[in-house]
Amino acid sequence: MLRPIHADRREEVLPVNPLYSGLVPPDGVPRFQLSQKSMTADAASALIRDELILESHARLNLATYCTTWMEPQARELIAECLDRNLMDHDQYPQTADIETRCVNILTNLWNDPDGVGVGASTAGSSEAAMLAGLAMKFAWRNRRRAAGLAADRPNLVMSTAVHTCWPKFCRYWDVEPRYVPISEPDYCVDPDEVAAACDENTIGVVAILGSSALGKYDPVAEISGRLDRVQAERDLNVPIHVDAAVGGFITPFLDPERVWDFRLPRVRSINASGHKFGLVYPGVGWIVWEDRADLPEELVFDCELLGGCVPTFTLNFSRSGAPVVAQYYSFLRLGFEGFRAVQHTSREVACFLAKEVAQIPGLEVIADGADLPVVGIRVRPGEDAMTVFDIHDRMRRHGWQIPAYHLPPDLEHIGVLRLVIRHGFSQDMAEHLLRDLRTEVTSLLQADSRP
């Protein structure tokens, strides 16, 4: 986040270890300005490492969905490909071909009927969501104009549990967000309420395959069925975009019988984060449309600046091909069975954690890892000796990063803790987590007053 620097601090210098004497400029290293003189590579890297050492250990970070570990071979491959501009197809044709292969792998993984979708890699799922939203808006606008109807009041129907990128999309591109609240006990949207929110100005519905808040799946097939009824009764053909940022790399391997993807004709596009359960370091996302016709021509630009003519429809332009190569590495390295084994282990650990946490007095499990390998915990109603924020603070003393927050409307009165179980988080680590959690919850319950 951009934070303004007070004028009095602009002359600050970094505190430098005396061991670096002679390796850094004698007048110090400015904190907010370029130094007048250069320093050695060893000195620069040492200074930065000294600053980063205070950050938490990534393996103890249960807040993030992002991948925090890859094999040494993948790290080496990433380093070798950092200088490859993904947009320069003329200079790096094999990198571009690898991107195409990844898109087709996902197209088939998500059950495209003809196996020939169109898509691209992105900087992450947020960019992918923006592209999906733009495609829906442009397609809706084109249909309205062709029918001689007004196209100045588009709206997008979605859950209150959507990722922040969707409200961003609506604000940036002048689309009215129509929120459907999640509700207990499933903590997802009611398909009937989704259908009721749609009208002639609805560009599409966003269904979530794994909410960021609790890892819960929206009932995509049921939403599609209600929209079929809307089309039959009101002649409104509303497409579905599935935000599978998290679940797109889980459900095909662990719940192949769940119908949420291109097997539903109303699902026209899907996005996913390769840097989450796609097992790749940040940042890479993916967007796939079921048919070329779902990507309006106005969004595609032909670029000749780098040699040849390259069609582009992403928001970013030049970026490294390393994350795409890393994604292809994970596909080759693991295959279907390997991905299933990794994700199954994560779910097993999550379910084990949920079962044990449910036995701790004062706590209630509201997401048990049955969808995504995510455990959601709340303080039992009526328990006033502690809050989730107290537990969050206590667990940080042990090094654990466990986010505490309130659920979205209409459940904002519920505070939750969320544990994201990723590749590399073993049952042994889970035992250590449970030990610390039991200790701190017991301490809070026995305290005379809240700390």
Tab-separated table of C-alpha atoms in Angstrom:
chain	number	residue	atom	x	y	z
A	1	MET	CA	0.000	0.000	0.000
A	2	LEU	CA	1.274	3.492	-0.861
A	3	ARG	CA	2.097	5.438	2.295
A	4	PRO	CA	3.191	9.095	2.168
A	5	ILE	CA	6.585	9.951	3.641
A	6	HIS	CA	6.653	12.861	6.059
A	7	ALA	CA	9.046	15.606	4.998
A	8	ASP	CA	11.031	15.237	8.249
A	9	ARG	CA	11.876	11.615	7.374
A	10	ARG	CA	13.176	12.106	3.854
A	11	GLU	CA	16.770	12.418	5.040
A	12	GLU	CA	16.680	9.219	7.134
A	13	VAL	CA	19.476	6.696	6.646
A	14	LEU	CA	19.314	2.958	7.166
A	15	PRO	CA	20.965	1.623	10.331
A	16	VAL	CA	24.049	-0.250	9.118
A	17	ASN	CA	25.825	-3.084	10.924
A	18	PRO	CA	29.446	-2.080	11.749
A	19	LEU	CA	30.580	-5.241	9.962
A	20	TYR	CA	29.588	-3.556	6.689
A	21	SER	CA	32.055	-0.700	7.270
A	22	GLY	CA	33.911	-0.025	4.045
A	23	LEU	CA	31.293	-1.901	2.010
A	24	VAL	CA	28.633	0.823	2.027
A	25	PRO	CA	28.899	4.569	1.297
A	26	PRO	CA	30.614	6.395	4.233
A	27	ASP	CA	27.737	8.875	4.559
A	28	GLY	CA	25.238	6.059	5.058
A	29	VAL	CA	22.451	4.584	2.962
A	30	PRO	CA	19.384	6.823	2.435
A	31	ARG	CA	16.114	5.117	3.326
A	32	PHE	CA	13.849	6.958	0.887
A	33	GLN	CA	16.263	8.253	-1.778
A	34	LEU	CA	18.898	6.852	-4.101
A	35	SER	CA	22.389	6.865	-2.648
A	36	GLN	CA	24.867	9.018	-4.545
A	37	LYS	CA	27.358	6.150	-4.737
A	38	SER	CA	27.076	2.466	-5.499
A	39	MET	CA	27.948	-0.453	-3.218
A	40	THR	CA	29.013	-4.037	-3.780
A	41	ALA	CA	26.474	-6.704	-4.649
A	42	ASP	CA	27.290	-8.573	-1.420
A	43	ALA	CA	26.676	-5.458	0.681
A	44	ALA	CA	23.350	-4.673	-1.018
A	45	SER	CA	22.052	-8.227	-0.607
A	46	ALA	CA	23.226	-8.380	3.028
A	47	LEU	CA	21.432	-5.135	3.905
A	48	ILE	CA	18.181	-6.399	2.406
A	49	ARG	CA	18.467	-9.786	4.141
A	50	ASP	CA	18.941	-8.007	7.474
A	51	GLU	CA	15.623	-6.229	6.930
A	52	LEU	CA	13.729	-9.315	5.771
A	53	ILE	CA	14.896	-11.467	8.683
A	54	LEU	CA	12.165	-10.002	10.889
A	55	GLU	CA	9.392	-11.352	8.684
A	56	SER	CA	7.480	-14.442	9.737
A	57	HIS	CA	8.401	-17.907	8.539
A	58	ALA	CA	6.390	-18.741	5.446
A	59	ARG	CA	5.695	-22.316	6.552
A	60	LEU	CA	3.937	-20.996	9.682
A	61	ASN	CA	1.776	-18.629	7.638
A	62	LEU	CA	-1.712	-20.117	7.597
A	63	ALA	CA	-3.235	-16.877	6.325
A	64	THR	CA	-2.170	-17.093	2.699
A	65	TYR	CA	-3.460	-19.311	-0.072
A	66	CYS	CA	-0.257	-18.640	-2.028
A	67	THR	CA	2.338	-21.350	-2.595
A	68	THR	CA	5.298	-20.949	-0.250
A	69	TRP	CA	7.470	-23.892	-1.323
A	70	MET	CA	8.665	-25.364	-4.607
A	71	GLU	CA	11.336	-27.931	-5.380
A	72	PRO	CA	14.936	-26.762	-5.996
A	73	GLN	CA	14.642	-27.835	-9.648
A	74	ALA	CA	11.647	-25.524	-10.088
A	75	ARG	CA	13.495	-22.644	-8.423
A	76	GLU	CA	16.422	-23.134	-10.792
A	77	LEU	CA	14.094	-23.203	-13.785
A	78	ILE	CA	12.415	-19.990	-12.606
A	79	ALA	CA	15.802	-18.274	-12.268
A	80	GLU	CA	16.761	-19.331	-15.802
A	81	CYS	CA	13.542	-17.920	-17.283
A	82	LEU	CA	13.233	-14.611	-15.430
A	83	ASP	CA	14.627	-12.679	-18.394
A	84	ARG	CA	12.115	-14.049	-20.913
A	85	ASN	CA	9.402	-11.564	-21.876
A	86	LEU	CA	6.256	-13.615	-22.265
A	87	MET	CA	4.850	-11.134	-24.765
A	88	ASP	CA	7.840	-11.437	-27.110
A	89	HIS	CA	6.633	-14.449	-29.085
A	90	ASP	CA	9.126	-13.757	-31.864
A	91	GLN	CA	12.140	-14.012	-29.565
A	92	TYR	CA	10.772	-16.621	-27.155
A	93	PRO	CA	8.448	-18.834	-29.187
A	94	GLN	CA	8.859	-21.891	-26.945
A	95	THR	CA	7.815	-19.933	-23.862
A	96	ALA	CA	4.718	-18.779	-25.755
A	97	ASP	CA	4.024	-22.371	-26.805
A	98	ILE	CA	4.303	-23.529	-23.198
A	99	GLU	CA	1.672	-20.948	-22.233
A	100	THR	CA	-0.636	-22.360	-24.930
A	101	ARG	CA	-0.094	-25.885	-23.641
A	102	CYS	CA	-1.003	-24.816	-20.115
A	103	VAL	CA	-4.220	-23.185	-21.345
A	104	ASN	CA	-5.193	-26.382	-23.155
A	105	ILE	CA	-4.347	-28.529	-20.143
A	106	LEU	CA	-6.724	-26.420	-18.057
A	107	THR	CA	-9.371	-26.400	-20.783
A	108	ASN	CA	-9.431	-30.195	-20.669
A	109	LEU	CA	-9.096	-30.384	-16.886
A	110	TRP	CA	-12.220	-28.226	-16.628
A	111	ASN	CA	-14.133	-30.453	-19.065
A	112	ASP	CA	-14.531	-28.276	-22.127
A	113	PRO	CA	-16.793	-30.382	-24.393
A	114	ASP	CA	-14.601	-29.960	-27.483
A	115	GLY	CA	-11.322	-29.402	-25.621
A	116	VAL	CA	-10.576	-26.246	-27.589
A	117	GLY	CA	-11.029	-23.202	-25.384
A	118	VAL	CA	-9.255	-19.878	-25.568
A	119	GLY	CA	-7.376	-18.240	-22.735
A	120	ALA	CA	-4.170	-16.796	-21.367
A	121	SER	CA	-1.945	-16.567	-18.355
A	122	THR	CA	-2.259	-13.470	-16.199
A	123	ALA	CA	-0.399	-11.866	-13.311
A	124	GLY	CA	-2.896	-13.540	-10.973
A	125	SER	CA	-6.567	-14.305	-10.581
A	126	SER	CA	-7.404	-10.644	-10.033
A	127	GLU	CA	-6.311	-9.758	-13.563
A	128	ALA	CA	-8.062	-12.881	-14.855
A	129	ALA	CA	-11.283	-11.783	-13.119
A	130	MET	CA	-11.021	-8.318	-14.676
A	131	LEU	CA	-10.715	-9.887	-18.134
A	132	ALA	CA	-13.675	-12.180	-17.513
A	133	GLY	CA	-15.759	-9.246	-16.317
A	134	LEU	CA	-14.812	-7.139	-19.321
A	135	ALA	CA	-15.717	-9.971	-21.686
A	136	MET	CA	-19.146	-10.299	-20.060
A	137	LYS	CA	-19.729	-6.550	-20.145
A	138	PHE	CA	-18.712	-6.142	-23.796
A	139	ALA	CA	-20.725	-9.193	-24.904
A	140	TRP	CA	-23.819	-7.915	-23.041
A	141	ARG	CA	-23.386	-4.413	-24.487
A	142	ASN	CA	-23.058	-5.792	-28.015
A	143	ARG	CA	-26.243	-7.827	-27.623
A	144	ARG	CA	-28.152	-4.839	-26.271
A	145	ARG	CA	-26.996	-2.497	-29.025
A	146	ALA	CA	-27.791	-5.065	-31.715
A	147	ALA	CA	-31.338	-5.199	-30.338
A	148	GLY	CA	-31.584	-1.397	-30.259
A	149	LEU	CA	-31.720	-1.323	-26.450
A	150	ALA	CA	-29.962	0.888	-23.904
A	151	ALA	CA	-26.628	-0.420	-22.655
A	152	ASP	CA	-25.686	2.153	-20.029
A	153	ARG	CA	-26.685	0.402	-16.793
A	154	PRO	CA	-24.828	-2.946	-16.579
A	155	ASN	CA	-24.889	-4.927	-13.348
A	156	LEU	CA	-23.076	-8.008	-12.097
A	157	VAL	CA	-24.663	-10.463	-9.636
A	158	MET	CA	-22.355	-12.071	-7.081
A	159	SER	CA	-21.996	-13.306	-3.519
A	160	THR	CA	-21.024	-10.996	-0.677
A	161	ALA	CA	-18.109	-13.427	-0.173
A	162	VAL	CA	-16.416	-12.617	-3.496
A	163	HIS	CA	-12.759	-11.648	-3.592
A	164	THR	CA	-11.922	-7.927	-3.516
A	165	CYS	CA	-11.056	-8.025	-7.223
A	166	TRP	CA	-14.764	-8.166	-8.131
A	167	PRO	CA	-15.823	-4.942	-6.354
A	168	LYS	CA	-12.702	-3.436	-7.940
A	169	PHE	CA	-13.856	-4.531	-11.372
A	170	CYS	CA	-17.281	-3.008	-10.834
A	171	ARG	CA	-15.868	0.306	-9.644
A	172	TYR	CA	-13.158	0.579	-12.296
A	173	TRP	CA	-15.463	-0.268	-15.211
A	174	ASP	CA	-18.745	1.305	-14.069
A	175	VAL	CA	-20.733	-1.841	-13.399
A	176	GLU	CA	-23.344	-1.970	-10.636
A	177	PRO	CA	-22.485	-4.735	-8.141
A	178	ARG	CA	-25.529	-6.691	-6.992
A	179	TYR	CA	-24.620	-8.637	-3.885
A	180	VAL	CA	-26.428	-11.741	-2.726
A	181	PRO	CA	-25.664	-12.387	0.965
A	182	ILE	CA	-24.256	-15.675	2.187
A	183	SER	CA	-26.188	-17.396	4.968
A	184	GLU	CA	-25.833	-20.066	7.608
A	185	PRO	CA	-25.382	-22.997	7.844
A	186	ASP	CA	-23.694	-23.442	4.445
A	187	TYR	CA	-22.101	-19.975	4.291
A	188	CYS	CA	-22.802	-19.629	0.574
A	189	VAL	CA	-25.497	-18.042	-1.599
A	190	ASP	CA	-29.061	-19.238	-2.192
A	191	PRO	CA	-29.519	-20.005	-5.926
A	192	ASP	CA	-33.068	-18.615	-5.857
A	193	GLU	CA	-31.810	-15.279	-4.527
A	194	VAL	CA	-29.147	-15.188	-7.233
A	195	ALA	CA	-31.772	-15.712	-9.942
A	196	ALA	CA	-34.061	-13.091	-8.411
A	197	ALA	CA	-31.274	-10.486	-8.554
A	198	CYS	CA	-30.900	-10.822	-12.343
A	199	ASP	CA	-32.605	-8.592	-14.892
A	200	GLU	CA	-32.126	-7.428	-18.484
A	201	ASN	CA	-29.055	-5.384	-17.466
A	202	THR	CA	-27.228	-8.281	-15.824
A	203	ILE	CA	-23.983	-8.987	-17.679
A	204	GLY	CA	-23.424	-12.232	-15.782
A	205	VAL	CA	-23.308	-14.091	-12.489
A	206	VAL	CA	-20.086	-14.813	-10.611
A	207	ALA	CA	-20.117	-18.158	-8.803
A	208	ILE	CA	-17.308	-18.924	-6.367
A	209	LEU	CA	-15.560	-22.286	-6.292
A	210	GLY	CA	-13.975	-21.763	-2.904
A	211	SER	CA	-14.524	-18.488	-1.065
A	212	SER	CA	-11.497	-16.714	0.353
A	213	ALA	CA	-13.249	-16.323	3.704
A	214	LEU	CA	-14.058	-19.973	4.445
A	215	GLY	CA	-13.185	-22.031	1.377
A	216	LYS	CA	-16.858	-22.785	0.708
A	217	TYR	CA	-18.199	-23.692	-2.744
A	218	ASP	CA	-21.177	-21.916	-4.252
A	219	PRO	CA	-23.751	-24.398	-5.663
A	220	VAL	CA	-22.800	-23.698	-9.276
A	221	ALA	CA	-24.971	-26.389	-10.858
A	222	GLU	CA	-28.017	-25.250	-8.882
A	223	ILE	CA	-27.405	-21.615	-9.834
A	224	SER	CA	-27.153	-22.675	-13.465
A	225	GLY	CA	-30.461	-24.528	-13.178
A	226	ARG	CA	-32.217	-21.473	-11.729
A	227	LEU	CA	-30.832	-19.312	-14.544
A	228	ASP	CA	-32.168	-21.834	-17.063
A	229	ARG	CA	-35.584	-21.233	-15.529
A	230	VAL	CA	-35.046	-17.462	-15.724
A	231	GLN	CA	-34.315	-17.792	-19.425
A	232	ALA	CA	-37.422	-19.904	-19.994
A	233	GLU	CA	-39.677	-17.577	-18.002
A	234	ARG	CA	-38.200	-14.131	-18.712
A	235	ASP	CA	-36.140	-14.664	-21.882
A	236	LEU	CA	-32.927	-13.569	-20.116
A	237	ASN	CA	-29.805	-15.491	-21.102
A	238	VAL	CA	-27.415	-14.810	-18.199
A	239	PRO	CA	-23.928	-16.371	-18.427
A	240	ILE	CA	-21.954	-17.678	-15.459
A	241	HIS	CA	-18.321	-16.980	-14.738
A	242	VAL	CA	-16.786	-19.321	-12.169
A	243	ASP	CA	-14.181	-17.748	-9.937
A	244	ALA	CA	-12.167	-20.894	-9.277
A	245	ALA	CA	-9.135	-18.984	-8.033
A	246	VAL	CA	-8.724	-21.504	-5.243
A	247	GLY	CA	-10.887	-24.487	-6.128
A	248	GLY	CA	-9.913	-24.815	-9.782
A	249	PHE	CA	-6.854	-26.852	-8.825
A	250	ILE	CA	-8.612	-28.833	-6.071
A	251	THR	CA	-12.032	-29.968	-7.288
A	252	PRO	CA	-10.960	-31.736	-10.519
A	253	PHE	CA	-8.635	-33.972	-8.506
A	254	LEU	CA	-10.611	-34.564	-5.303
A	255	ASP	CA	-14.253	-34.148	-6.367
A	256	PRO	CA	-14.400	-35.030	-10.087
A	257	GLU	CA	-18.095	-35.889	-9.804
A	258	ARG	CA	-18.985	-32.315	-8.787
A	259	VAL	CA	-20.419	-30.487	-11.819
A	260	TRP	CA	-19.309	-26.852	-11.771
A	261	ASP	CA	-17.257	-26.343	-14.932
A	262	PHE	CA	-17.724	-26.327	-18.724
A	263	ARG	CA	-19.997	-29.352	-18.439
A	264	LEU	CA	-22.617	-26.706	-17.625
A	265	PRO	CA	-23.388	-24.895	-20.901
A	266	ARG	CA	-24.144	-21.697	-18.987
A	267	VAL	CA	-20.567	-21.561	-17.627
A	268	ARG	CA	-18.745	-19.500	-20.244
A	269	SER	CA	-15.467	-18.695	-18.489
A	270	ILE	CA	-13.326	-19.819	-15.548
A	271	ASN	CA	-10.360	-18.284	-13.783
A	272	ALA	CA	-7.870	-19.873	-11.393
A	273	SER	CA	-4.698	-18.977	-9.515
A	274	GLY	CA	-1.677	-21.039	-10.456
A	275	HIS	CA	0.119	-19.545	-7.483
A	276	LYS	CA	-2.380	-20.956	-5.015
A	277	PHE	CA	-3.249	-24.641	-5.200
A	278	GLY	CA	-1.689	-24.701	-8.672
A	279	LEU	CA	1.519	-25.110	-6.622
A	280	VAL	CA	3.501	-22.297	-8.249
A	281	TYR	CA	5.156	-19.285	-6.618
A	282	PRO	CA	3.392	-15.924	-7.164
A	283	GLY	CA	2.389	-14.682	-9.508
A	284	VAL	CA	0.482	-16.497	-12.205
A	285	GLY	CA	-3.241	-16.770	-12.890
A	286	TRP	CA	-5.299	-18.258	-15.697
A	287	ILE	CA	-8.431	-17.275	-17.597
A	288	VAL	CA	-10.176	-19.650	-19.999
A	289	TRP	CA	-13.284	-19.101	-22.125
A	290	GLU	CA	-15.219	-22.113	-23.374
A	291	ASP	CA	-15.582	-20.683	-26.866
A	292	ARG	CA	-13.760	-18.061	-28.908
A	293	ALA	CA	-17.081	-16.262	-29.371
A	294	ASP	CA	-17.172	-15.556	-25.610
A	295	LEU	CA	-14.164	-13.232	-25.980
A	296	PRO	CA	-15.405	-10.125	-27.860
A	297	GLU	CA	-13.154	-8.959	-30.670
A	298	GLU	CA	-12.956	-5.442	-29.184
A	299	LEU	CA	-10.840	-6.813	-26.341
A	300	VAL	CA	-8.199	-8.321	-28.628
A	301	PHE	CA	-5.356	-6.147	-29.914
A	302	ASP	CA	-2.763	-7.047	-32.512
A	303	CYS	CA	0.729	-5.948	-31.517
A	304	GLU	CA	3.672	-5.757	-33.922
A	305	LEU	CA	6.105	-3.934	-31.640
A	306	LEU	CA	8.191	-7.000	-30.801
A	307	GLY	CA	8.299	-8.623	-34.227
A	308	GLY	CA	5.526	-10.585	-35.887
A	309	CYS	CA	1.880	-9.935	-35.104
A	310	VAL	CA	0.825	-11.058	-31.623
A	311	PRO	CA	-2.820	-10.915	-30.472
A	312	THR	CA	-3.058	-9.716	-26.866
A	313	PHE	CA	-6.037	-9.308	-24.553
A	314	THR	CA	-4.426	-9.098	-21.102
A	315	LEU	CA	-4.267	-5.936	-18.995
A	316	ASN	CA	-0.521	-6.261	-18.458
A	317	PHE	CA	1.932	-6.326	-21.313
A	318	SER	CA	5.592	-7.173	-20.719
A	319	ARG	CA	6.133	-9.676	-17.913
A	320	SER	CA	8.388	-12.592	-17.189
A	321	GLY	CA	7.602	-16.002	-18.619
A	322	ALA	CA	9.122	-17.675	-15.544
A	323	PRO	CA	5.804	-18.220	-13.670
A	324	VAL	CA	4.268	-19.832	-16.765
A	325	VAL	CA	7.263	-22.133	-17.165
A	326	ALA	CA	6.970	-22.977	-13.456
A	327	GLN	CA	3.291	-23.876	-13.960
A	328	TYR	CA	4.189	-26.197	-16.817
A	329	TYR	CA	6.863	-27.749	-14.604
A	330	SER	CA	4.246	-28.546	-11.950
A	331	PHE	CA	1.981	-30.089	-14.600
A	332	LEU	CA	4.803	-32.285	-15.954
A	333	ARG	CA	6.246	-33.115	-12.555
A	334	LEU	CA	3.028	-34.203	-10.883
A	335	GLY	CA	0.571	-35.248	-13.559
A	336	PHE	CA	-3.016	-35.992	-12.551
A	337	GLU	CA	-2.147	-38.584	-9.917
A	338	GLY	CA	0.541	-36.405	-8.381
A	339	PHE	CA	-1.786	-33.425	-8.069
A	340	ARG	CA	-4.453	-35.643	-6.542
A	341	ALA	CA	-1.995	-37.034	-3.981
A	342	VAL	CA	-0.779	-33.557	-2.939
A	343	GLN	CA	-4.262	-32.078	-2.636
A	344	HIS	CA	-5.610	-35.183	-0.880
A	345	THR	CA	-2.897	-34.913	1.771
A	346	SER	CA	-3.740	-31.240	2.351
A	347	ARG	CA	-7.424	-32.077	2.761
A	348	GLU	CA	-6.639	-34.943	5.150
A	349	VAL	CA	-4.605	-32.637	7.383
A	350	ALA	CA	-7.358	-29.996	7.253
A	351	CYS	CA	-10.032	-32.523	8.237
A	352	PHE	CA	-7.825	-33.813	11.058
A	353	LEU	CA	-7.338	-30.270	12.346
A	354	ALA	CA	-11.066	-29.526	12.144
A	355	LYS	CA	-11.938	-32.665	14.099
A	356	GLU	CA	-9.453	-31.827	16.858
A	357	VAL	CA	-10.336	-28.128	17.054
A	358	ALA	CA	-14.000	-29.049	17.462
A	359	GLN	CA	-13.040	-30.730	20.766
A	360	ILE	CA	-11.502	-27.557	22.222
A	361	PRO	CA	-13.886	-25.859	24.695
A	362	GLY	CA	-15.156	-22.486	23.534
A	363	LEU	CA	-14.488	-23.051	19.828
A	364	GLU	CA	-16.784	-24.062	16.970
A	365	VAL	CA	-15.714	-25.269	13.515
A	366	ILE	CA	-17.764	-23.784	10.665
A	367	ALA	CA	-15.538	-24.952	7.763
A	368	ASP	CA	-14.122	-28.438	8.169
A	369	GLY	CA	-11.973	-28.867	5.059
A	370	ALA	CA	-14.596	-30.869	3.192
A	371	ASP	CA	-14.523	-28.417	0.268
A	372	LEU	CA	-11.140	-26.710	0.187
A	373	PRO	CA	-8.434	-27.725	2.693
A	374	VAL	CA	-9.451	-24.772	4.837
A	375	VAL	CA	-10.560	-24.762	8.471
A	376	GLY	CA	-12.837	-21.951	9.672
A	377	ILE	CA	-13.224	-21.416	13.417
A	378	ARG	CA	-15.464	-19.149	15.475
A	379	VAL	CA	-15.867	-18.645	19.206
A	380	ARG	CA	-18.995	-20.465	20.370
A	381	PRO	CA	-22.024	-18.173	20.660
A	382	GLY	CA	-22.452	-16.974	24.220
A	383	GLU	CA	-18.762	-17.361	25.099
A	384	ASP	CA	-17.585	-13.908	26.190
A	385	ALA	CA	-14.202	-14.746	27.749
A	386	MET	CA	-12.421	-14.331	24.425
A	387	THR	CA	-12.740	-13.319	20.790
A	388	VAL	CA	-11.068	-14.646	17.663
A	389	PHE	CA	-8.887	-11.546	17.747
A	390	ASP	CA	-7.589	-12.515	21.193
A	391	ILE	CA	-6.710	-15.960	19.872
A	392	HIS	CA	-5.030	-14.439	16.811
A	393	ASP	CA	-2.840	-12.290	19.055
A	394	ARG	CA	-1.912	-15.178	21.352
A	395	MET	CA	-0.999	-17.504	18.469
A	396	ARG	CA	1.316	-14.903	16.962
A	397	ARG	CA	3.464	-15.252	20.067
A	398	HIS	CA	4.210	-18.791	18.924
A	399	GLY	CA	4.979	-17.648	15.371
A	400	TRP	CA	1.657	-18.754	13.846
A	401	GLN	CA	0.019	-16.380	11.367
A	402	ILE	CA	-3.731	-17.048	11.600
A	403	PRO	CA	-5.987	-14.283	10.251
A	404	ALA	CA	-8.988	-13.132	12.262
A	405	TYR	CA	-11.795	-11.154	10.620
A	406	HIS	CA	-15.559	-10.755	10.405
A	407	LEU	CA	-17.608	-12.502	7.743
A	408	PRO	CA	-19.252	-10.407	4.994
A	409	PRO	CA	-22.856	-9.130	5.177
A	410	ASP	CA	-25.282	-10.394	6.433
A	411	LEU	CA	-23.016	-12.377	8.758
A	412	GLU	CA	-20.668	-9.560	9.772
A	413	HIS	CA	-21.440	-10.239	13.440
A	414	ILE	CA	-19.469	-13.509	13.200
A	415	GLY	CA	-15.722	-13.307	13.758
A	416	VAL	CA	-13.648	-16.189	12.379
A	417	LEU	CA	-10.140	-17.612	12.298
A	418	ARG	CA	-9.070	-19.266	9.034
A	419	LEU	CA	-6.413	-21.946	8.613
A	420	VAL	CA	-5.297	-22.586	5.010
A	421	ILE	CA	-3.595	-25.966	4.764
A	422	ARG	CA	-1.164	-25.955	1.865
A	423	HIS	CA	1.351	-28.359	0.367
A	424	GLY	CA	4.091	-28.931	2.934
A	425	PHE	CA	1.970	-28.458	6.060
A	426	SER	CA	2.254	-31.885	7.656
A	427	GLN	CA	0.231	-33.597	10.350
A	428	ASP	CA	3.235	-33.205	12.652
A	429	MET	CA	3.037	-29.417	12.196
A	430	ALA	CA	-0.701	-29.640	12.786
A	431	GLU	CA	-0.039	-31.337	16.138
A	432	HIS	CA	2.228	-28.456	17.161
A	433	LEU	CA	-0.433	-25.964	16.109
A	434	LEU	CA	-3.096	-27.777	18.126
A	435	ARG	CA	-0.852	-27.847	21.200
A	436	ASP	CA	-0.359	-24.091	21.074
A	437	LEU	CA	-4.037	-23.442	20.316
A	438	ARG	CA	-5.211	-25.564	23.265
A	439	THR	CA	-2.761	-23.803	25.563
A	440	GLU	CA	-3.838	-20.293	24.596
A	441	VAL	CA	-7.590	-20.980	24.524
A	442	THR	CA	-7.378	-22.596	27.962
A	443	SER	CA	-5.470	-19.567	29.245
A	444	LEU	CA	-8.059	-17.181	27.851
A	445	LEU	CA	-10.994	-19.132	29.263
A	446	GLN	CA	-9.411	-19.276	32.711
A	447	ALA	CA	-8.422	-15.608	32.824
A	448	ASP	CA	-10.444	-13.319	35.094
A	449	SER	CA	-10.658	-10.717	32.363
A	450	ARG	CA	-9.898	-10.476	28.699
A	451	PRO	CA	-6.230	-9.485	28.064
